[in-house]
Amino acid sequence: MTIPVEPDLGTPLVRREDGSSPVSVTVDGIPVSVPAGTSVMRAAGEAGVTIPRACATESLAAYGSCRLCLVEIDGSRGLPASCTTPCTDGMAVTTDSAPVREVRRGVMELYLSDHPSDCRGCGDGSCDIARLATDLGVTTSRYAAPVQSQRDVPCDSSNPYFTFDPASCIVCSRCVRACGEVQGTFALTIDGRGFDSRVSAGGTNFLDSECVSCGACVQACPTSALTEKSLVALGPPTRSVDTTCAYCGVGCSFRAEVQGAGDQTQVVRMLPLRAGGANEGHSCVKGRFAVGYATHPDRQLRPMVRDRIDDPWQVVSWETAIATVAARFRALQDEHGIGAIGGISSSRCTNEEVYVVQKMVRAAFGNNNIDTCARVCHSPTGYGLGQTFGTSAGTQDFSSVDEADVVLVIGANPTDAHPVFGSRLKRRLREGARLIVADPRRIDLVRSPHVEAEWHLPVRPGTNVAFVNAMAHVIVTEGLADEEFLAQRCEDVAAYLEFIARPEHSPEATEGITTIPAADLRTAARRFAAGPNSAIYYGLGVTDRDGKATGSAD
């Protein structure tokens, strides 16, 4: 069975929300309309034309180093790189002319001169070099291998999940850029220049470096230089299943590549999907590599029943198990009434799975005895948001953080609890967004490499309401509130404004409660109000406190 491969158009999608008109270009005679700023490479992909490339991928900003994606543009001098050249209206592009093919073949020969002829990836199809060489009609290289070659550098197998083989590396920098642009760890760099260039894990091995094993580098690598150990040990997968990671609440989309079927199914590797709305092709170490539970010897793969708690378990068929449970559930209802049974769903289930469970309880059990563990910790969230916004859900999606100018994180630790979103947040902070952390802990976001909160407000546990009220007090009493927005979209505004403006809600009055210096809180509140795009991200530190759910005011 063929394993499906996600399409990769080479450069990121350009989203234009400024009302600008799309531009029309022609690629090899094929007309295509794209948003202004779209690369020639992506426009070609949308027209169904594939341009050879080694350093470009949809999840990373254009780099223009491999020189394989050169094209001809009518009216332009030279052969520009299609990945870094934006489309303009009326542009006519030729991707496969004789001059272009000649240059590409010369570049390909240079790559082959320093690439091992016995490359494992070229043999099994996981290395793009063999495919590119075949597509370009290059079988040999006129250039001698460099004296100091990466082929002489030993493999780095220190990481428990993947191996780095410098011999197969073409120094395209995709792994380095993924570590910086996507994950934000910056554990990798390029040492040396020219043929002496090497990918380096900060001058040490991967295990001893700052690497967090998110797998972004492995995902980005176009060769077999970075390869999952599970893929080498188990061999290629035979089929794939799209699924949702259940480790945290981000809900990352994955493609599980597996071997076998039924009880013999074995996960070869997990690939994060670029089409996933939550993760957009990124992952953390748990979702990417922590799949050992799937084949753990303690995992039960077949149903078992017993009559009494002290009887041994008996392995039975699924039909027998389901019939037994149904009969005994029905017996309980006959004896104790229709409400004697119910169901509890896990918060780690997908929305679709939770829906099926509640449907079974209401339709088959005939009652409303359905609950979920999320009710214990997240019920204040649902109730508070429902009262405030009319729906028990957040007002934005993960991608909206890319537009945030000021971010308030309260009662949450995104880099630890929701690493994929934490990486996206850090990327926005590196782009210039301001960060306010309201947390008694000095979480990583307060200060870590390349990221530092402008304000850390160490709110005393249990005083979130006083803190939020003090923030609102400053915004209201200093005339920083958006009065037009309040008038148009909010109810009972006058009563709330009168309440929050009372002196007992001022930072000076609440300082003894929250332990936050009044001057710091006032400065942070002013910056949050100034925005212009301010966002709040909160977690269980707000909705679940002291081992029990708090009221909706939190």
Coordinates of C-alpha atoms in Angstrom, one line a residue:
M1 CA 0.0 0.0 0.0
T2 CA 1.3 3.5 -0.9
I3 CA 1.8 5.8 2.1
P4 CA 0.2 9.2 1.3
V5 CA 2.5 12.2 1.3
E6 CA 1.3 15.6 2.2
P7 CA 1.7 18.2 -0.6
D8 CA 4.5 20.7 0.0
L9 CA 4.3 23.8 -2.1
G10 CA 7.8 25.0 -1.0
T11 CA 7.0 28.3 0.8
P12 CA 4.4 29.3 3.4
L13 CA 0.9 30.4 2.4
V14 CA 0.5 34.1 2.2
R15 CA -2.6 35.4 4.0
R16 CA -3.7 38.9 2.9
E17 CA -6.2 40.6 5.1
D18 CA -5.5 44.1 4.0
G19 CA -8.0 44.0 1.1
S20 CA -5.3 43.9 -1.6
S21 CA -6.1 42.3 -4.9
P22 CA -4.6 39.0 -5.9
V23 CA -2.0 39.0 -8.7
S24 CA -2.2 37.0 -11.9
V25 CA 0.9 35.2 -13.2
T26 CA 1.6 32.6 -15.9
V27 CA 3.8 29.6 -15.1
D28 CA 4.9 27.6 -18.2
G29 CA 1.8 28.9 -20.0
I30 CA -0.6 28.1 -17.1
P31 CA -2.4 31.1 -15.6
V32 CA -2.8 31.2 -11.9
S33 CA -4.0 33.8 -9.4
V34 CA -2.4 34.1 -6.0
P35 CA -2.3 36.6 -3.1
A36 CA 0.3 39.4 -3.5
G37 CA 3.6 38.4 -2.0
T38 CA 3.3 34.7 -2.9
S39 CA 6.5 33.2 -4.1
V40 CA 7.0 32.1 -7.7
M41 CA 7.6 28.5 -6.3
R42 CA 4.3 28.4 -4.5
A43 CA 2.4 29.9 -7.5
A44 CA 4.0 27.2 -9.7
G45 CA 2.9 24.5 -7.2
E46 CA -0.7 25.8 -7.2
A47 CA -0.6 25.7 -11.0
G48 CA 0.5 22.0 -10.8
V49 CA 4.1 22.6 -11.8
T50 CA 6.8 21.2 -9.4
I51 CA 10.0 23.1 -9.3
P52 CA 13.1 21.1 -8.0
R53 CA 14.3 22.2 -4.6
A54 CA 16.4 21.1 -1.6
C55 CA 16.3 23.9 0.9
A56 CA 12.7 25.0 0.6
T57 CA 9.7 23.6 2.5
E58 CA 6.2 24.9 3.2
S59 CA 6.8 25.1 7.0
L60 CA 9.8 27.4 6.8
A61 CA 10.5 30.9 5.4
A62 CA 12.1 31.0 2.0
Y63 CA 15.9 30.7 2.2
G64 CA 17.3 30.5 -1.4
S65 CA 20.5 28.6 -0.7
C66 CA 20.2 25.4 -2.8
R67 CA 20.0 27.1 -6.2
L68 CA 18.0 24.3 -7.7
C69 CA 14.8 26.2 -7.9
L70 CA 16.1 28.8 -10.5
V71 CA 13.6 30.0 -13.1
E72 CA 13.4 32.4 -16.0
I73 CA 11.1 35.4 -15.7
D74 CA 10.3 37.4 -18.8
G75 CA 11.8 40.8 -18.7
S76 CA 14.2 40.0 -15.8
R77 CA 17.9 39.4 -15.9
G78 CA 19.5 36.2 -14.8
L79 CA 17.9 33.2 -13.2
P80 CA 16.3 34.1 -9.9
A81 CA 15.5 31.6 -7.1
S82 CA 11.7 30.9 -7.3
C83 CA 11.4 30.5 -3.5
T84 CA 12.6 34.0 -2.7
T85 CA 11.0 35.8 -5.7
P86 CA 7.5 37.2 -5.1
C87 CA 5.0 37.2 -7.8
T88 CA 3.9 40.4 -9.5
D89 CA 0.9 41.0 -11.6
G90 CA 1.4 39.9 -15.2
M91 CA 4.6 38.0 -14.5
A92 CA 5.4 35.2 -17.0
V93 CA 7.6 32.4 -15.6
T94 CA 9.4 29.6 -17.4
T95 CA 10.5 26.8 -15.1
D96 CA 12.2 24.3 -17.4
S97 CA 14.1 26.1 -20.2
A98 CA 17.5 24.9 -21.5
P99 CA 19.5 27.5 -19.5
V100 CA 17.6 26.6 -16.3
R101 CA 18.2 22.9 -16.8
E102 CA 21.9 23.4 -17.4
V103 CA 22.4 25.4 -14.2
R104 CA 20.4 22.9 -12.2
R105 CA 22.4 20.0 -13.5
G106 CA 25.6 21.7 -12.6
V107 CA 24.4 22.4 -9.0
M108 CA 23.2 18.8 -8.7
E109 CA 26.7 17.6 -9.6
L110 CA 28.1 19.6 -6.8
Y111 CA 25.7 18.0 -4.4
L112 CA 26.6 14.5 -5.7
S113 CA 30.3 15.2 -5.3
D114 CA 29.9 15.2 -1.5
H115 CA 27.1 12.7 -1.2
P116 CA 27.8 9.0 -0.5
S117 CA 26.9 6.7 -3.4
D118 CA 25.8 4.1 -0.8
C119 CA 23.4 6.5 0.9
R120 CA 20.7 4.4 2.7
G121 CA 18.1 7.0 2.1
C122 CA 18.7 7.2 -1.6
G123 CA 18.2 3.4 -1.7
D124 CA 14.9 3.3 0.2
G125 CA 13.5 6.6 -1.2
S126 CA 13.7 8.7 2.0
C127 CA 16.5 10.9 0.6
D128 CA 15.6 13.5 -2.0
I129 CA 19.0 13.6 -3.6
A130 CA 18.6 10.5 -5.7
R131 CA 15.1 11.6 -6.8
L132 CA 16.3 15.1 -7.7
A133 CA 19.3 13.7 -9.6
T134 CA 17.1 11.3 -11.6
D135 CA 14.6 14.1 -12.4
L136 CA 17.4 16.3 -13.6
G137 CA 19.1 13.5 -15.6
V138 CA 22.3 13.6 -13.6
T139 CA 24.0 10.3 -13.0
T140 CA 27.6 11.2 -12.3
S141 CA 29.6 14.2 -11.1
R142 CA 32.5 15.9 -12.8
Y143 CA 33.7 17.2 -9.5
A144 CA 36.1 15.5 -7.1
A145 CA 35.0 14.9 -3.6
P146 CA 36.4 17.5 -1.1
V147 CA 39.4 16.5 0.9
Q148 CA 37.6 17.2 4.2
S149 CA 34.3 15.5 3.7
Q150 CA 31.4 15.0 5.9
R151 CA 31.6 11.3 5.0
D152 CA 34.4 11.0 7.5
V153 CA 32.4 12.4 10.4
P154 CA 30.8 9.7 12.6
C155 CA 27.1 9.4 13.2
D156 CA 25.6 11.0 16.3
S157 CA 23.3 8.4 17.8
S158 CA 23.1 10.0 21.3
N159 CA 19.5 11.1 21.0
P160 CA 17.2 8.2 22.0
Y161 CA 14.7 8.9 19.1
F162 CA 16.7 9.7 16.0
T163 CA 20.2 9.5 14.5
F164 CA 22.2 12.2 12.7
D165 CA 24.4 10.9 9.9
P166 CA 26.6 13.8 8.6
A167 CA 27.6 11.8 5.5
S168 CA 24.1 12.2 4.1
C169 CA 23.8 15.8 5.1
I170 CA 23.7 18.4 2.3
V171 CA 23.9 21.4 4.7
C172 CA 20.6 22.9 3.4
S173 CA 20.0 24.4 6.9
R174 CA 16.4 23.2 7.0
C175 CA 17.0 21.5 10.3
V176 CA 18.7 24.5 11.7
R177 CA 15.9 26.8 10.6
A178 CA 13.2 24.5 11.8
C179 CA 14.8 24.4 15.3
G180 CA 14.8 28.2 15.3
E181 CA 11.8 29.3 13.3
V182 CA 9.3 26.5 14.3
Q183 CA 10.4 25.2 17.8
G184 CA 12.3 28.3 19.0
T185 CA 15.0 26.3 20.8
F186 CA 18.0 27.3 18.5
A187 CA 19.9 24.1 19.5
L188 CA 21.4 23.7 16.0
T189 CA 23.7 25.9 14.0
I190 CA 26.0 25.7 10.9
D191 CA 29.7 25.6 11.8
G192 CA 32.4 26.3 9.2
R193 CA 32.2 27.7 5.7
G194 CA 32.1 26.2 2.2
F195 CA 32.9 22.5 2.1
D196 CA 33.8 22.7 5.7
S197 CA 30.2 23.6 6.7
R198 CA 28.7 21.2 9.2
V199 CA 25.4 21.0 11.1
S200 CA 26.3 21.3 14.8
A201 CA 24.3 20.8 17.9
G202 CA 26.0 23.7 19.6
G203 CA 29.4 22.1 19.6
T204 CA 28.3 18.9 21.3
N205 CA 26.1 15.9 20.6
F206 CA 22.3 16.1 20.3
L207 CA 21.7 14.5 23.7
D208 CA 23.9 17.0 25.6
S209 CA 22.7 20.0 23.6
E210 CA 19.6 22.2 24.1
C211 CA 17.6 19.9 21.9
V212 CA 14.1 19.1 23.2
S213 CA 13.5 16.2 20.8
C214 CA 10.4 17.8 19.2
G215 CA 11.3 16.3 15.9
A216 CA 11.1 19.5 13.9
C217 CA 14.6 18.9 12.4
V218 CA 13.7 15.3 11.4
Q219 CA 10.5 16.5 9.8
A220 CA 12.3 19.2 7.8
C221 CA 15.3 17.1 6.7
P222 CA 15.2 16.3 2.9
T223 CA 17.7 13.5 3.1
S224 CA 18.3 10.6 5.5
A225 CA 20.8 12.6 7.6
L226 CA 18.2 12.8 10.3
T227 CA 16.2 9.6 10.6
E228 CA 13.9 8.1 13.3
K229 CA 15.6 5.1 15.0
S230 CA 12.2 3.3 14.9
L231 CA 12.1 3.6 11.1
V232 CA 15.6 2.0 10.9
A233 CA 14.8 -0.7 13.5
L234 CA 11.3 -1.7 12.2
G235 CA 11.6 -1.0 8.5
P236 CA 9.2 1.0 6.3
P237 CA 5.5 1.3 7.2
T238 CA 2.9 -0.5 5.2
R239 CA -0.1 1.8 5.8
S240 CA -1.0 5.0 7.6
V241 CA -3.8 6.3 9.8
D242 CA -4.6 10.0 10.5
T243 CA -5.3 10.6 14.1
T244 CA -5.3 13.1 17.0
C245 CA -2.7 13.2 19.7
A246 CA -4.3 12.7 23.2
Y247 CA -1.4 13.9 25.4
C248 CA -2.6 17.4 26.0
G249 CA -5.4 19.8 25.0
V250 CA -3.8 21.2 21.9
G251 CA -5.2 18.4 19.8
C252 CA -2.3 18.0 17.3
S253 CA -3.0 16.1 14.1
F254 CA -0.7 13.2 13.2
R255 CA -0.3 10.6 10.6
A256 CA 0.5 7.3 12.3
E257 CA 2.6 5.2 9.9
V258 CA 2.2 1.6 11.0
Q259 CA 3.0 -2.0 10.1
G260 CA 0.7 -5.0 10.4
A261 CA -3.0 -5.2 11.4
G262 CA -5.1 -6.2 14.4
D263 CA -3.1 -7.4 17.4
Q264 CA 0.1 -7.2 15.3
T265 CA -0.2 -3.5 14.5
Q266 CA 3.0 -1.7 15.3
V267 CA 3.6 2.1 15.1
V268 CA 6.7 2.8 13.0
R269 CA 6.6 6.6 13.4
M270 CA 4.3 9.5 14.0
L271 CA 4.3 12.4 11.5
P272 CA 2.7 15.7 12.4
L273 CA 0.4 17.0 9.7
R274 CA 0.7 20.4 8.2
A275 CA -3.0 20.3 7.6
G276 CA -3.6 20.1 11.3
G277 CA -5.3 23.3 12.4
A278 CA -3.8 23.1 15.9
N279 CA -0.2 22.2 15.2
E280 CA 0.3 22.9 11.4
G281 CA 3.1 20.3 11.1
H282 CA 4.8 20.8 14.4
S283 CA 4.9 18.4 17.4
C284 CA 6.4 17.9 20.8
V285 CA 8.5 15.0 22.1
K286 CA 5.5 13.2 23.5
G287 CA 3.3 13.3 20.4
R288 CA 6.2 12.7 18.0
F289 CA 8.1 9.9 19.8
A290 CA 6.4 8.7 23.0
V291 CA 4.4 5.9 21.3
G292 CA 5.8 3.0 23.3
Y293 CA 2.5 2.5 25.1
A294 CA 0.9 1.3 21.9
T295 CA 3.0 -1.9 22.0
H296 CA 3.7 -2.1 25.7
P297 CA 3.4 -5.7 27.1
D298 CA 1.0 -4.4 29.8
R299 CA -1.4 -3.2 27.3
Q300 CA -4.5 -5.3 27.0
L301 CA -5.5 -6.0 23.4
R302 CA -8.4 -8.4 23.9
P303 CA -11.5 -8.0 26.1
M304 CA -11.9 -10.0 29.3
V305 CA -14.8 -10.7 31.6
R306 CA -15.3 -12.3 35.0
D307 CA -18.4 -13.0 37.2
R308 CA -16.9 -11.9 40.6
I309 CA -14.1 -9.6 41.6
D310 CA -12.0 -12.4 43.0
D311 CA -12.4 -14.6 39.9
P312 CA -9.7 -14.7 37.2
W313 CA -10.2 -12.8 34.0
Q314 CA -11.3 -14.8 31.0
V315 CA -10.4 -13.7 27.5
V316 CA -13.5 -13.5 25.3
S317 CA -14.5 -12.2 21.9
W318 CA -15.6 -8.6 21.4
E319 CA -19.1 -9.8 20.6
T320 CA -19.3 -11.8 23.9
A321 CA -17.8 -8.9 25.9
I322 CA -20.3 -6.3 24.5
A323 CA -23.2 -8.7 25.0
T324 CA -22.2 -9.4 28.6
V325 CA -21.9 -5.7 29.5
A326 CA -25.2 -4.8 27.8
A327 CA -27.0 -7.6 29.6
R328 CA -25.7 -6.7 33.0
F329 CA -26.3 -3.0 32.4
R330 CA -29.9 -3.8 31.5
A331 CA -30.2 -6.0 34.6
L332 CA -29.1 -3.1 36.8
Q333 CA -31.8 -0.9 35.2
D334 CA -34.5 -3.5 35.6
E335 CA -33.6 -3.8 39.3
H336 CA -32.8 -0.2 40.3
G337 CA -34.4 1.9 37.6
I338 CA -33.4 3.5 34.3
G339 CA -31.1 6.0 36.0
A340 CA -29.0 3.3 37.7
I341 CA -26.2 3.4 35.0
G342 CA -24.3 6.2 33.2
G343 CA -21.1 7.0 31.5
I344 CA -18.0 9.0 32.1
S345 CA -15.9 10.3 29.1
S346 CA -12.3 11.3 29.2
S347 CA -11.2 14.8 28.5
R348 CA -8.5 13.3 26.3
C349 CA -11.0 12.0 23.9
T350 CA -11.7 13.8 20.6
N351 CA -15.0 15.8 20.3
E352 CA -16.3 13.1 18.0
E353 CA -15.6 10.3 20.5
V354 CA -17.2 12.3 23.3
Y355 CA -20.3 12.9 21.1
V356 CA -20.6 9.1 20.5
V357 CA -20.4 8.4 24.2
Q358 CA -23.1 10.9 25.1
K359 CA -25.3 9.6 22.3
M360 CA -25.0 6.1 23.6
V361 CA -26.0 7.2 27.1
R362 CA -29.0 9.3 26.0
A363 CA -30.2 7.0 23.2
A364 CA -29.3 3.5 24.5
F365 CA -29.2 4.0 28.3
G366 CA -32.2 6.3 28.2
N367 CA -31.0 8.9 30.6
N368 CA -28.7 11.9 30.9
N369 CA -26.2 10.4 33.2
I370 CA -23.1 11.5 31.2
D371 CA -20.1 13.2 32.7
T372 CA -16.5 14.0 31.9
C373 CA -13.5 14.7 34.0
A374 CA -13.2 18.1 32.3
R375 CA -16.2 19.2 34.3
V376 CA -14.2 19.1 37.5
C377 CA -11.4 21.4 36.4
H378 CA -12.9 23.3 33.4
S379 CA -16.5 23.9 34.4
P380 CA -15.6 27.4 35.6
T381 CA -14.2 28.1 32.1
G382 CA -17.4 26.9 30.4
Y383 CA -19.7 28.7 32.8
G384 CA -17.7 31.9 32.8
L385 CA -17.2 32.1 29.1
G386 CA -20.9 31.2 28.5
Q387 CA -22.0 34.0 30.8
T388 CA -19.6 36.5 29.3
F389 CA -19.6 35.6 25.6
G390 CA -22.7 33.5 25.1
T391 CA -20.6 30.3 24.4
S392 CA -18.4 28.2 26.5
A393 CA -15.4 28.4 24.2
G394 CA -12.5 30.7 23.6
T395 CA -12.9 33.5 21.2
Q396 CA -9.8 32.8 19.0
D397 CA -7.9 29.9 17.5
F398 CA -4.2 29.1 17.9
S399 CA -3.2 31.0 14.8
S400 CA -4.5 34.3 16.2
V401 CA -1.5 34.6 18.5
D402 CA 0.4 35.5 15.3
E403 CA -1.5 38.8 15.3
A404 CA -1.1 39.5 19.1
D405 CA 0.9 42.6 20.1
V406 CA 0.5 42.1 23.9
V407 CA 0.0 38.7 25.6
L408 CA -1.1 38.1 29.1
V409 CA -0.4 34.5 30.4
I410 CA -2.1 33.8 33.7
G411 CA -2.3 30.5 35.5
A412 CA -0.7 28.6 32.6
N413 CA 2.7 27.3 31.6
P414 CA 2.4 26.8 27.8
T415 CA 6.0 25.7 27.1
D416 CA 5.6 22.7 29.6
A417 CA 1.9 21.9 29.4
H418 CA 1.1 22.7 25.7
P419 CA 4.5 22.8 24.0
V420 CA 3.3 23.1 20.5
F421 CA 1.4 26.2 21.3
G422 CA 4.2 27.4 23.5
S423 CA 6.6 27.3 20.5
R424 CA 4.2 29.4 18.4
L425 CA 3.8 31.9 21.3
K426 CA 7.6 32.2 21.6
R427 CA 7.9 32.8 17.9
R428 CA 5.5 35.7 18.2
L429 CA 7.4 37.1 21.1
R430 CA 10.6 37.0 19.1
E431 CA 8.8 39.0 16.5
G432 CA 8.2 41.8 19.0
A433 CA 5.1 41.0 20.9
R434 CA 5.1 42.1 24.6
L435 CA 4.5 39.5 27.3
I436 CA 2.9 39.8 30.8
V437 CA 3.2 36.7 33.0
A438 CA 0.9 36.6 36.0
D439 CA 2.0 33.5 37.9
P440 CA 3.6 32.8 41.3
R441 CA 6.1 30.7 39.5
R442 CA 9.0 31.8 37.4
I443 CA 8.0 29.7 34.4
D444 CA 10.2 29.5 31.4
L445 CA 8.4 32.3 29.6
V446 CA 9.5 34.7 32.3
R447 CA 13.1 34.4 31.1
S448 CA 14.7 31.8 28.8
P449 CA 16.9 32.0 25.7
H450 CA 15.6 34.4 23.1
V451 CA 12.4 35.1 25.2
E452 CA 11.8 37.3 28.2
A453 CA 8.6 38.6 29.7
E454 CA 8.4 42.4 30.0
W455 CA 6.5 42.0 33.3
H456 CA 6.4 39.1 35.7
L457 CA 3.6 39.7 38.2
P458 CA 3.9 37.0 40.9
V459 CA 0.3 36.9 41.9
R460 CA -0.4 35.1 45.2
P461 CA -2.2 31.8 44.7
G462 CA -6.0 32.2 45.1
T463 CA -6.1 36.0 44.4
N464 CA -6.7 35.9 40.6
V465 CA -10.0 37.8 41.0
A466 CA -8.4 40.6 42.9
F467 CA -5.6 40.8 40.3
V468 CA -8.0 40.9 37.3
N469 CA -10.1 43.5 39.0
A470 CA -7.1 45.7 39.7
M471 CA -6.0 45.4 36.0
A472 CA -9.6 46.4 35.0
H473 CA -9.6 49.3 37.5
V474 CA -6.5 50.9 35.9
I475 CA -7.9 50.5 32.4
V476 CA -11.3 52.0 33.4
T477 CA -10.2 54.8 35.7
E478 CA -7.4 56.0 33.4
G479 CA -9.7 56.2 30.4
L480 CA -8.1 53.4 28.5
A481 CA -11.2 51.4 27.8
D482 CA -12.7 51.2 24.3
E483 CA -16.0 52.9 25.1
E484 CA -17.4 52.4 21.6
F485 CA -16.9 48.7 21.9
L486 CA -18.4 48.5 25.3
A487 CA -21.5 50.5 24.2
Q488 CA -22.1 48.3 21.1
R489 CA -21.3 44.8 22.3
C490 CA -21.6 44.6 26.1
E491 CA -24.6 44.6 28.5
D492 CA -24.9 46.3 31.9
V493 CA -21.8 48.3 31.2
A494 CA -22.6 51.2 33.5
A495 CA -23.1 49.0 36.6
Y496 CA -19.8 47.2 35.9
L497 CA -17.8 50.4 35.3
E498 CA -19.1 51.9 38.5
F499 CA -18.2 48.7 40.4
I500 CA -14.7 48.3 39.0
A501 CA -13.8 52.0 39.5
R502 CA -14.3 51.7 43.3
P503 CA -11.1 52.4 45.3
E504 CA -11.0 49.0 46.8
H505 CA -10.2 47.5 43.4
S506 CA -7.2 49.8 42.8
P507 CA -3.7 48.2 42.6
E508 CA -2.7 50.0 45.8
A509 CA -5.7 48.5 47.7
T510 CA -5.1 45.0 46.3
E511 CA -1.3 45.0 46.7
G512 CA -1.6 43.4 50.1
I513 CA -3.8 40.7 48.7
T514 CA -2.0 39.8 45.5
T515 CA 1.5 40.8 46.6
I516 CA 2.0 42.5 43.2
P517 CA 3.6 45.9 43.5
A518 CA 1.0 48.5 42.6
A519 CA 3.4 50.4 40.2
D520 CA 4.2 47.2 38.3
L521 CA 0.5 46.3 37.9
R522 CA -0.4 49.8 36.7
T523 CA 2.4 49.7 34.1
A524 CA 1.4 46.3 32.9
A525 CA -2.3 47.3 32.7
R526 CA -1.5 50.4 30.7
R527 CA 0.5 48.3 28.2
F528 CA -2.2 45.7 27.9
A529 CA -4.8 48.4 27.2
A530 CA -2.6 50.0 24.6
G531 CA -2.4 46.8 22.6
P532 CA -3.6 47.4 20.0
N533 CA -4.1 43.6 19.7
S534 CA -4.0 42.2 23.3
A535 CA -4.7 38.5 24.1
I536 CA -5.2 36.6 27.3
Y537 CA -4.2 32.9 27.6
Y538 CA -5.1 31.2 30.9
G539 CA -5.0 27.7 32.2
L540 CA -5.8 25.5 35.2
G541 CA -4.0 27.9 37.6
V542 CA -7.1 30.1 37.1
T543 CA -10.0 27.6 36.6
D544 CA -8.8 25.0 39.1
R545 CA -7.4 26.1 42.4
D546 CA -6.6 24.4 45.8
G547 CA -7.8 21.1 44.4
K548 CA -11.3 22.2 43.5
A549 CA -13.0 24.3 40.9
T550 CA -13.4 28.0 41.5
G551 CA -16.3 30.2 40.8
S552 CA -17.0 31.8 37.4
A553 CA -15.4 35.1 38.5
D554 CA -12.0 33.6 37.9

